[in-house]
Tab-separated table of C-alpha atoms in Angstrom:
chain	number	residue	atom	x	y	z
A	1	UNK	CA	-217.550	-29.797	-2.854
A	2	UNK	CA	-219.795	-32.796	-2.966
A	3	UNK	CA	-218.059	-35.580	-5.186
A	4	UNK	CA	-220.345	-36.959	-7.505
A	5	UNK	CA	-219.557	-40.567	-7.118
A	6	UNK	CA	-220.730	-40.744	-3.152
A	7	UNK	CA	-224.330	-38.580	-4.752
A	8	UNK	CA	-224.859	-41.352	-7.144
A	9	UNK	CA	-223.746	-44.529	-4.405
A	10	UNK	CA	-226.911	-42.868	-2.339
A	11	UNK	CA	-229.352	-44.360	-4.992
A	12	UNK	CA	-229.529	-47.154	-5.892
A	13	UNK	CA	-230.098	-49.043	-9.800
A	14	UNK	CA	-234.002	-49.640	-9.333
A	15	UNK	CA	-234.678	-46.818	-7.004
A	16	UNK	CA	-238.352	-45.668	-7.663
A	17	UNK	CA	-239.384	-49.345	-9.643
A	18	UNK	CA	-242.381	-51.116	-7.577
A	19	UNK	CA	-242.461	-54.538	-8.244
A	20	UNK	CA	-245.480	-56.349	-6.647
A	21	UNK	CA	-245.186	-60.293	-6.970
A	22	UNK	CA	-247.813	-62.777	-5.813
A	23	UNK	CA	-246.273	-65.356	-3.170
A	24	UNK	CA	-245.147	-68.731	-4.775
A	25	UNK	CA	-242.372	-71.595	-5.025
A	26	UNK	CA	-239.432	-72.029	-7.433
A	27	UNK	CA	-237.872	-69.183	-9.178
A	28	UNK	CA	-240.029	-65.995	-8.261
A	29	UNK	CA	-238.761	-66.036	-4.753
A	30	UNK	CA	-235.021	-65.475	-6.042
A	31	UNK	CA	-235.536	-63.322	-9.221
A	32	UNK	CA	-237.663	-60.623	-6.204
A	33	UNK	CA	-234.725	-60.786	-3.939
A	34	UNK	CA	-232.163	-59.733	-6.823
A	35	UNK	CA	-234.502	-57.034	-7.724
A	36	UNK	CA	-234.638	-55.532	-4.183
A	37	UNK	CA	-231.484	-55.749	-4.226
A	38	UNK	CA	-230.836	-53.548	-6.520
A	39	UNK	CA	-233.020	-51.118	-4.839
A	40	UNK	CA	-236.594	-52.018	-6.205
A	41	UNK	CA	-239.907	-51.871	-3.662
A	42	UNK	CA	-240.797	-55.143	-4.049
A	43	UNK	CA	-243.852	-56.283	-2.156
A	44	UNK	CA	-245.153	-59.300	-1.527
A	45	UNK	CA	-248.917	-60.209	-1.990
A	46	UNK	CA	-249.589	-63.314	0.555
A	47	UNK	CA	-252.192	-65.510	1.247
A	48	UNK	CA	-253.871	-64.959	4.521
A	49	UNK	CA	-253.931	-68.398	4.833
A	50	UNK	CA	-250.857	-69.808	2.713
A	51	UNK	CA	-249.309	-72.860	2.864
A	52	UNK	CA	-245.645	-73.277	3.952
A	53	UNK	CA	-243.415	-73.112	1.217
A	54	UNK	CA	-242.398	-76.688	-0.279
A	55	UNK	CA	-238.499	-76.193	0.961
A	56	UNK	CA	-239.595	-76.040	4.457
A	57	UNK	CA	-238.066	-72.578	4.815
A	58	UNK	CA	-240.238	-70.483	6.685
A	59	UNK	CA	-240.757	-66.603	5.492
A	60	UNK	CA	-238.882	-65.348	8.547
A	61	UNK	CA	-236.145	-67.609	8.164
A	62	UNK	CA	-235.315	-66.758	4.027
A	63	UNK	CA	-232.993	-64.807	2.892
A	64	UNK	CA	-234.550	-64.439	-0.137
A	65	UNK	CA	-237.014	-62.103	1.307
A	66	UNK	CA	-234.550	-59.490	2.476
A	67	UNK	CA	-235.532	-55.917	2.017
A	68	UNK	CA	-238.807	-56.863	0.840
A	69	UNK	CA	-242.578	-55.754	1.986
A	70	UNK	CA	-245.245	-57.793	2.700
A	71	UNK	CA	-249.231	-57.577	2.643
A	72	UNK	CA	-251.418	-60.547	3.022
A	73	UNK	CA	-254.564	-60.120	0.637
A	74	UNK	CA	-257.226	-62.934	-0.031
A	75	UNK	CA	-257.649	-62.597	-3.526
A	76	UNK	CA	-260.424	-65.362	-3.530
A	77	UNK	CA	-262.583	-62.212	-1.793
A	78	UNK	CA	-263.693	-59.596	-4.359
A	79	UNK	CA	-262.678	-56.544	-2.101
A	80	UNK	CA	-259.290	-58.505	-2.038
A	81	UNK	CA	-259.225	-58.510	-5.414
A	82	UNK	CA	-260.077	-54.640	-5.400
A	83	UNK	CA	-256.880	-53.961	-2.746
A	84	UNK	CA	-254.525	-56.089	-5.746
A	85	UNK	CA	-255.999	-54.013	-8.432
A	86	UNK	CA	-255.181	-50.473	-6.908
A	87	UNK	CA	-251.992	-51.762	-5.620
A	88	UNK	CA	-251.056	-52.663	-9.115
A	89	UNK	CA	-252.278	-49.589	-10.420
A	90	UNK	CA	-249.133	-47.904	-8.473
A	91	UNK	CA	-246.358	-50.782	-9.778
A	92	UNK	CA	-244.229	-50.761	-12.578
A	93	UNK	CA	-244.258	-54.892	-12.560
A	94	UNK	CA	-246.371	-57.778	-11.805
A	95	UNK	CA	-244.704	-60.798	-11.179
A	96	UNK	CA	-247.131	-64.223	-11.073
A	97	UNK	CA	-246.604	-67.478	-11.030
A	98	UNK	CA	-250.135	-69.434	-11.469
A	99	UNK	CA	-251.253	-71.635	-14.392
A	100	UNK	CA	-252.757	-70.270	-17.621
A	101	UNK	CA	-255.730	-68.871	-17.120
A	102	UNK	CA	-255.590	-68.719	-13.054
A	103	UNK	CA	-255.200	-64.509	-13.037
A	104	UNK	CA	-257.739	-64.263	-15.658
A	105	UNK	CA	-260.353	-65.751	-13.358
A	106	UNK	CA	-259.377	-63.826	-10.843
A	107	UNK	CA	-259.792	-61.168	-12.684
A	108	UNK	CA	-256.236	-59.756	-13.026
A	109	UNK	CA	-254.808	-60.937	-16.007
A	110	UNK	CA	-252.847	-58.373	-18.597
A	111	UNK	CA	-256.122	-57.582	-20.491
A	112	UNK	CA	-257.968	-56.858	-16.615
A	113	UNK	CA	-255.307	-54.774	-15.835
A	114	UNK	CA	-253.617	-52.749	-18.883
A	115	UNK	CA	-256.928	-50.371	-19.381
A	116	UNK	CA	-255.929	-49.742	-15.140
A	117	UNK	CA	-252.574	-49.214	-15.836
A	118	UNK	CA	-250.977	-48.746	-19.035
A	119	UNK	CA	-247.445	-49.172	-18.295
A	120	UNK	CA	-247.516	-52.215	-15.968
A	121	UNK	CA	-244.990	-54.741	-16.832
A	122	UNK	CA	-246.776	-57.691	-16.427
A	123	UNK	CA	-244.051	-60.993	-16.011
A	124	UNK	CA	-245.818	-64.586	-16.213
A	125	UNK	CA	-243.401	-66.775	-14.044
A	126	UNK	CA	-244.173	-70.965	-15.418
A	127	UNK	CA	-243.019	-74.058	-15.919
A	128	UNK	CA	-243.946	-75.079	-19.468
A	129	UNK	CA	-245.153	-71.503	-20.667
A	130	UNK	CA	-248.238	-69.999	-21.297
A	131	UNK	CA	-249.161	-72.142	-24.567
A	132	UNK	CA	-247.981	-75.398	-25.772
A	133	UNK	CA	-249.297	-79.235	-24.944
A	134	UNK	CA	-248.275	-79.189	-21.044
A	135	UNK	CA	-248.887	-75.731	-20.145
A	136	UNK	CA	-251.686	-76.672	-17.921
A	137	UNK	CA	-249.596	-79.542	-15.969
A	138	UNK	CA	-247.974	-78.931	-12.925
A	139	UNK	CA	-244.255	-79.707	-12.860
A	140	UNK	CA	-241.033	-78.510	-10.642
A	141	UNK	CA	-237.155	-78.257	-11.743
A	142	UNK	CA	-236.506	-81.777	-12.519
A	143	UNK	CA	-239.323	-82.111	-14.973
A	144	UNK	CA	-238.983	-79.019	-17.185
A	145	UNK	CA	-234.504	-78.993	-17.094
A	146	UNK	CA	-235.389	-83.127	-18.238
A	147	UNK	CA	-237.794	-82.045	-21.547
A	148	UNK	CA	-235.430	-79.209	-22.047
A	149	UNK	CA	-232.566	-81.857	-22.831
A	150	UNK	CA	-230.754	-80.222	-19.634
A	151	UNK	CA	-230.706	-83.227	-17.288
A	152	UNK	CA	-229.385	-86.039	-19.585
A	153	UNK	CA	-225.697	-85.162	-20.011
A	154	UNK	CA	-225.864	-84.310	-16.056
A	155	UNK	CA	-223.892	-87.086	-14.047
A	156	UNK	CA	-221.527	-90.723	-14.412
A	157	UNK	CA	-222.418	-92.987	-17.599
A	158	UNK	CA	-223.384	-96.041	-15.231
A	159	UNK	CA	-225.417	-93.862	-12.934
A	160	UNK	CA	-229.074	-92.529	-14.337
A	161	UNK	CA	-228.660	-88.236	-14.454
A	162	UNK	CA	-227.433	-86.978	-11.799
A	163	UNK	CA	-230.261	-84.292	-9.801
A	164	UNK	CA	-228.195	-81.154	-10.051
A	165	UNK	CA	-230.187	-79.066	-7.385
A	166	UNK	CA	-232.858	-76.830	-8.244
A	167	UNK	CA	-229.977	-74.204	-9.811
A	168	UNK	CA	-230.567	-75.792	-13.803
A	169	UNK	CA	-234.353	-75.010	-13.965
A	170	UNK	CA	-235.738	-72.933	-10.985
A	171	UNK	CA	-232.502	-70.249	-10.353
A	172	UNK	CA	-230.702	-70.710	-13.944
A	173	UNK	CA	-233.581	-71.065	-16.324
A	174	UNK	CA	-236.331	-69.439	-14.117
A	175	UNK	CA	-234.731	-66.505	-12.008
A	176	UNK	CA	-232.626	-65.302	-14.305
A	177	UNK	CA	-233.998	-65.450	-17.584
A	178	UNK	CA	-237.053	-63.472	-15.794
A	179	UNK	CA	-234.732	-60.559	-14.010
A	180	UNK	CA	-233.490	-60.309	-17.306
A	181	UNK	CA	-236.795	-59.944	-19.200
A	182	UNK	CA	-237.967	-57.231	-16.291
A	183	UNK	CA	-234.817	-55.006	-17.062
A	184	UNK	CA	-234.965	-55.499	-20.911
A	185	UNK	CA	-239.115	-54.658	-20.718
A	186	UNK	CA	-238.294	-51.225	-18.794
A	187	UNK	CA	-235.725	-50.416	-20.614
A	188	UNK	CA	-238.061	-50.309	-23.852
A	189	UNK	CA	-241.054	-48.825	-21.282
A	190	UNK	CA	-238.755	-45.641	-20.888
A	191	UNK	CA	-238.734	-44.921	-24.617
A	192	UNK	CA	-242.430	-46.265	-25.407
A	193	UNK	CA	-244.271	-45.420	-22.434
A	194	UNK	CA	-246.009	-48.796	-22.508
A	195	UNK	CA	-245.708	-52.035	-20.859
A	196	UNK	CA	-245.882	-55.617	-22.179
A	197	UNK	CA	-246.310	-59.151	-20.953
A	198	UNK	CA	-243.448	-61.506	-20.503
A	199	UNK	CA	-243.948	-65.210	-20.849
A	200	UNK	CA	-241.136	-66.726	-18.798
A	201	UNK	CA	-241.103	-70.533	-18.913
A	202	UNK	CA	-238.372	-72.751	-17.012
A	203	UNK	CA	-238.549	-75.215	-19.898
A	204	UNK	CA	-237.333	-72.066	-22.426
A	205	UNK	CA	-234.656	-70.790	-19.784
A	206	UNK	CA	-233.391	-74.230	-19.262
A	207	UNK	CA	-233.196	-75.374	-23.170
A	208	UNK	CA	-231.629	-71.389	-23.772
A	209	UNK	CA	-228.765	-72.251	-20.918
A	210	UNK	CA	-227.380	-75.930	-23.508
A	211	UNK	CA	-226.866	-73.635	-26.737
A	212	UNK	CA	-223.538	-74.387	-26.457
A	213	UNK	CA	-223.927	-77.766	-26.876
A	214	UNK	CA	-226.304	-77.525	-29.688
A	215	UNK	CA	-223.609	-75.941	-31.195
A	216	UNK	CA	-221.027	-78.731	-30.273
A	217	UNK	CA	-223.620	-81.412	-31.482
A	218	UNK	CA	-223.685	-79.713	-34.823
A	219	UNK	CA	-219.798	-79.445	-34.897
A	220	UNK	CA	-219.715	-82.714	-34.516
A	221	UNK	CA	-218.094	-82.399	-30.941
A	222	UNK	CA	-220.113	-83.584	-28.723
A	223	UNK	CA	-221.843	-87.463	-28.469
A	224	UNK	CA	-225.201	-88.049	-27.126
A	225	UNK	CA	-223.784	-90.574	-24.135
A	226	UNK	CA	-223.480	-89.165	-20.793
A	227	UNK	CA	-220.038	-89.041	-19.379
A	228	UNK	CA	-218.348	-88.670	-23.221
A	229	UNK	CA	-217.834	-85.205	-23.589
A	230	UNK	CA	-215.330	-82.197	-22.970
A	231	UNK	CA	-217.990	-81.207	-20.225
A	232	UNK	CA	-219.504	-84.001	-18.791
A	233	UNK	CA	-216.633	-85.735	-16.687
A	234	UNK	CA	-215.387	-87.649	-19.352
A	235	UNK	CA	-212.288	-85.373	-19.741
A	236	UNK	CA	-209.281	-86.686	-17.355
A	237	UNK	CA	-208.455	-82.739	-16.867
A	238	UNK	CA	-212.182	-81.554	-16.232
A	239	UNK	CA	-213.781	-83.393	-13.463
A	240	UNK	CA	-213.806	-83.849	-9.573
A	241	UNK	CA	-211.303	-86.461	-7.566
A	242	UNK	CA	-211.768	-87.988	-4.330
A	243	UNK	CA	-208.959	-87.211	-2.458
A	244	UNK	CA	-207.501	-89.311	0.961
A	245	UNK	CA	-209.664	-87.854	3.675
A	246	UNK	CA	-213.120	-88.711	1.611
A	247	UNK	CA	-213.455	-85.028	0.123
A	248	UNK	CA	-212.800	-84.029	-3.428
A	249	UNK	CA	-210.980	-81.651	-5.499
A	250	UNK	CA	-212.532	-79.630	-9.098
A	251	UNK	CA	-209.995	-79.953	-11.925
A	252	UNK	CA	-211.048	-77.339	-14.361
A	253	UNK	CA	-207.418	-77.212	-16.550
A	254	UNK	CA	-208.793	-77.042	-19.774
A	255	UNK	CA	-205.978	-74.846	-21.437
A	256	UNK	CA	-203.034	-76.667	-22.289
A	257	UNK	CA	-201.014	-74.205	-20.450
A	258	UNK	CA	-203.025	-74.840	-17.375
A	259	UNK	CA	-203.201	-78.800	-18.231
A	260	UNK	CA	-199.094	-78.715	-17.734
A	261	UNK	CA	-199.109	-77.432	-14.177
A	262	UNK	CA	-201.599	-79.732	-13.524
A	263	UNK	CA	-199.322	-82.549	-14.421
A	264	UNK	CA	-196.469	-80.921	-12.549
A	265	UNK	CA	-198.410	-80.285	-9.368
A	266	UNK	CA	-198.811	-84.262	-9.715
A	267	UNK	CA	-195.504	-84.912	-10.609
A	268	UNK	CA	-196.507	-86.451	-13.789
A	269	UNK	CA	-194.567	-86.322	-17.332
A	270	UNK	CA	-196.200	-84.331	-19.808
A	271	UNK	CA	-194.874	-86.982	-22.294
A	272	UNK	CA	-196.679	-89.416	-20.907
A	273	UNK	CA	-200.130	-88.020	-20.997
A	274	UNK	CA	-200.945	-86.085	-23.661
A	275	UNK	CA	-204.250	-84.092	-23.389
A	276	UNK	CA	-206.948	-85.018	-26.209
A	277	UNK	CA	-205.820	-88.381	-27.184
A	278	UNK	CA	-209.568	-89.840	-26.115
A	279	UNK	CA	-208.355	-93.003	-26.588
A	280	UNK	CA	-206.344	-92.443	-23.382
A	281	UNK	CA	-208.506	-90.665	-21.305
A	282	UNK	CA	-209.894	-93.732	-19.396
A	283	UNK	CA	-206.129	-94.212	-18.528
A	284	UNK	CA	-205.621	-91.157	-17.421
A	285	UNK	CA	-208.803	-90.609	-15.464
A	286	UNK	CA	-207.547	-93.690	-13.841
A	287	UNK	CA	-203.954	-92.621	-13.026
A	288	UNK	CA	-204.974	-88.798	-12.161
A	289	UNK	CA	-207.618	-91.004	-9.109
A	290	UNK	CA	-204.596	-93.066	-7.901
A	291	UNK	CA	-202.421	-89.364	-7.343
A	292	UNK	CA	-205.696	-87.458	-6.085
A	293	UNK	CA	-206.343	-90.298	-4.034
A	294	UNK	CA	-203.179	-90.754	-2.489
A	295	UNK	CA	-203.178	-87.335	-0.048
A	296	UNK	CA	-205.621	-85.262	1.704
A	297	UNK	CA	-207.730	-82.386	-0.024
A	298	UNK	CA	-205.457	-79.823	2.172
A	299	UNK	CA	-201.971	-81.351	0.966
A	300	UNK	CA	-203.787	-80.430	-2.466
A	301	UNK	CA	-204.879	-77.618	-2.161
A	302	UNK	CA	-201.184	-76.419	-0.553
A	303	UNK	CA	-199.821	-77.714	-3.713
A	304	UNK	CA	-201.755	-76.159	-6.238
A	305	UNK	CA	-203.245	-73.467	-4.288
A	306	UNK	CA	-200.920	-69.944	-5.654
A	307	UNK	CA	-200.625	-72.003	-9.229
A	308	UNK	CA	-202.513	-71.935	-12.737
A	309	UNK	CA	-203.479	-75.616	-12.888
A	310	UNK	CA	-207.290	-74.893	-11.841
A	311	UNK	CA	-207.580	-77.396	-9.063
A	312	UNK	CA	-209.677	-76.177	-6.507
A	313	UNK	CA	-211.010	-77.931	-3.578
A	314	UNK	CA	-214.719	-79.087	-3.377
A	315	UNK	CA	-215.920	-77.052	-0.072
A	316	UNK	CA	-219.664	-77.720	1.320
A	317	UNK	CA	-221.788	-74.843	1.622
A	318	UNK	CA	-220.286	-74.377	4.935
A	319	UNK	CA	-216.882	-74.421	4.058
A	320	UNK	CA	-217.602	-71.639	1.640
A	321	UNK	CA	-219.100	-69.390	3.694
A	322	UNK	CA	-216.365	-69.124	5.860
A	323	UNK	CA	-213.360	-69.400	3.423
A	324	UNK	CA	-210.528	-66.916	3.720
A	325	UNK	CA	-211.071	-66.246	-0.259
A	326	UNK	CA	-215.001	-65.305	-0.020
A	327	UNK	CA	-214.813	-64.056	3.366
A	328	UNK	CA	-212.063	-61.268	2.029
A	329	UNK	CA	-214.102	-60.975	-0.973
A	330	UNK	CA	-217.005	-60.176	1.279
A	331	UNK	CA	-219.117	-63.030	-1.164
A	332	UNK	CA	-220.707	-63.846	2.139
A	333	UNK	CA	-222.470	-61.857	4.898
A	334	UNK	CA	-224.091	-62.669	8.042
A	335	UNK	CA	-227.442	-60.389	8.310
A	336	UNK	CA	-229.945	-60.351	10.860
A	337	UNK	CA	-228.356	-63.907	12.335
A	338	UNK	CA	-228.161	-65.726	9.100
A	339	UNK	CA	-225.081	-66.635	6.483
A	340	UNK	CA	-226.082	-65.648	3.329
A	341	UNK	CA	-224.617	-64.875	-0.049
A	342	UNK	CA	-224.155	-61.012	-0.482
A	343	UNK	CA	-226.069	-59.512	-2.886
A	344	UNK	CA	-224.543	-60.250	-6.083
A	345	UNK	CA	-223.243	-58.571	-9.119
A	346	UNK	CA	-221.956	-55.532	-7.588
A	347	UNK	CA	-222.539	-52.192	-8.735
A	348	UNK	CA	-219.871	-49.432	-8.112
A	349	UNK	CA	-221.740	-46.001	-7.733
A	350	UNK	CA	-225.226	-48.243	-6.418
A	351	UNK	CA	-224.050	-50.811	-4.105
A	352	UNK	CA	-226.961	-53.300	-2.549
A	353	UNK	CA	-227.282	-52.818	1.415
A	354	UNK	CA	-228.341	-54.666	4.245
A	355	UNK	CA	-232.448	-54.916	4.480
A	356	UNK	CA	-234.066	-56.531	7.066
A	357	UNK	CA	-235.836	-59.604	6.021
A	358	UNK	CA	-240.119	-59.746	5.713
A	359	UNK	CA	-242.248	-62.213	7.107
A	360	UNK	CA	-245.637	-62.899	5.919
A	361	UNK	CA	-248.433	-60.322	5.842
A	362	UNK	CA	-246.061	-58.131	7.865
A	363	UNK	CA	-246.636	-54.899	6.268
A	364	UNK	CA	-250.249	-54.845	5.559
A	365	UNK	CA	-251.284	-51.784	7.154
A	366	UNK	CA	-248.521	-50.220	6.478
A	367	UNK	CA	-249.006	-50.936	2.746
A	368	UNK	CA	-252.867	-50.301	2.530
A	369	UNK	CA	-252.298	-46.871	3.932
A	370	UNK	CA	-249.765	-45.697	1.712
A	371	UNK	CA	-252.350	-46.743	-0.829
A	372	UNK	CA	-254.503	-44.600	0.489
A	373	UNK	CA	-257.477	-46.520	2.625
A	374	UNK	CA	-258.587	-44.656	5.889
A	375	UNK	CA	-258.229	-46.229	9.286
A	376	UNK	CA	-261.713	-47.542	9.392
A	377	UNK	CA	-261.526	-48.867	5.834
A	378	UNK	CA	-258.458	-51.088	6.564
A	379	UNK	CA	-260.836	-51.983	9.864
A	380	UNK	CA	-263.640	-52.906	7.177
A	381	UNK	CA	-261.079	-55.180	5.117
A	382	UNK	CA	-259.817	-57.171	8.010
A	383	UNK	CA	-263.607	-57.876	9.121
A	384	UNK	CA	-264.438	-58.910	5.573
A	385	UNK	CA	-261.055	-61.221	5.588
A	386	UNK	CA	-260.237	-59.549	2.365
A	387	UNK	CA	-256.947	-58.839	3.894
A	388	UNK	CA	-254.845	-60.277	6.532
């Protein structure tokens, strides 16, 4: 008898979605490779004659585009533009990620393109939305998490905010907020039959991700200064230490439960130092340095390693890829030559698998025959430079 579980694990979540997304920077990137993940055919529409990505990362290199197709199509060529149109006739979602207005001209916008194809999801990736003062301004992370209200509480009170990556505004408020629109729009397409558009701006996602500290500021709870908050570093028992060897340890012991074995694992007196007298908390960020300070991240993490005080040490992204703890876990896997996060959350009866990654325009043929173009028609489209 077949068991029903080991059936199911042989398709996966998004099996049978096409998403088609036009090659850009920022979030889009990420928010494609979670989809494939899941089991989506995501393709890739490049420019024949595209510009490196700002990170530096090269298409081959990225992770991000594992398990992913690629065709290069000039869209600036009106029989490119007639290759986007019938591939999008065949996808369930359109992912761009140009100003208002840009897809429009080009003749694809939602209006172009819903007569075509009635059910297309059509997902507007941006920075500042589609309407709204600065919608037409270019921007990248820092801008739109800093007019979200995101980037001020970030960092030390005597240092300006602190740059926390591109994770606030491109992967938190970008990536996800969009995956999450996709899924929630084809959800409703399987009981209306219809698509919709989806205007995803990093500015929304970014301002969405501090609602708990709206609610905090209303409470009363939390102060406008940086570094003066249960969140921010100001707390002696939520913050990172320096320890002897120059690397640093996360206290996270928030609970007072936790906050005690954090002041036995120091061999402090709970007497001494109670937990939300403010008043004392300069003091006691002060003394907590001196004990962090005094032994190596290792002695550290030996001491509080198997306990409940929520110390954990600081690793680099190297030292996390090849921890004991993630490497059981399997967190991290080494495909085609490169360390990379596994795919990520995990799904018992549809678990992600390894995909090889895509470089640029490397599936063009491939792709224009499935959409049904004849040999000499895909010869035609290469002369004319519509495609690449």
């Amino acid at each position: 008898m077949t068991d029903a579980r080991s059936v199911a694990a042989q398709q996966q979540a998004l099996e049978g979605i096409r998403i088609v997304w036009l090659s850009a920077p920022g979030p889009i990137p990420l928010a494609a490779m979670l989809l494939s993940d899941f089991g989506a055919d995501v393709i890739r529409i490049d420019r024949p004659d595209g510009a490196p990505e700002v990170s530096g990362l090269g298409s081959a290199d990225d992770p991000r585009t594992r398990g992913q197709r690629t065709i290069g199509i000039d869209l600036k060529n009106p029989r490119g533009c007639d290759v986007a149109r019938r591939l999008l006739a065949s996808a369930d979602v359109f992912i761009e990620g140009m100003r208002p207005g840009a897809a429009e001209r080009l003749a694809l916008g939602p209006d172009d393109l819903r007569g075509l194809n009635p059910k297309l999801i059509y997902a507007r990736m941006t920075g500042w939305g589609q309407s709204g003062a600065n919608a037409s301004l270019a921007g990248h992370d820092i801008n739109y998490i800093a007019a979200a209200g995101a980037l001020h509480p970030i960092g030390p009170a005597s240092e300006p905010p602190a740059v926390p990556l591109n994770l606030v505004g491109d992967f938190g408020g970008g990536s996800m907020y969009l995956v999450a629109a996709i899924l929630a729009a084809l959800i409703q397409r399987s009981t209306t039959e219809r698509g919709q558009v989806i205007d995803c701006a990093m500015v929304d996602g970014a301002a969405s991700l501090t609602t708990l500290f709206h609610g905090m500021m209303a409470a009363g709870i939390w102060s406008q200064n940086r570094e003066d908050n249960l969140f921010d570093g100001a707390a002696p028992f939520y913050r990172t230490y320096r320890t002897a060897d120059d690397r640093f340890v996360a206290v996270g012991a928030l609970e007072p439960k936790f906050y005690a074995a954090l002041l036995a694992g120091l061999g402090l007196e709970s007497t001494d130092w109670p937990q939300h007298d403010r008043s004392r908390w300069p003091a006691q960020r002060a003394q907590f340095a001196a004990v962090f300070g005094s032994r190596d991240r290792d002695h550290w993490e030996s001491v509080f390693g198997s306990t409940d005080a929520c110390v954990t040490p600081v690793l680099s992204l190297r030292e996390a890829a090849t921890s004991d703890y993630l490497r059981d876990r399997g967190t991290f896997v080494c495909w085609d030559g490169v360390t990379q996060p596994a795919p990520a959350p995990r799904l018992s009866d549809s678990p992600a698998t390894q995909r090889p990654r895509a470089q640029r325009c490397e599936h063009t043929d491939t792709v224009l025959t499935q959409l049904g173009y004849a040999a000499r028609e895909i010869q035609d489209l290469h002369a004319q430079r519509a495609v690449g």
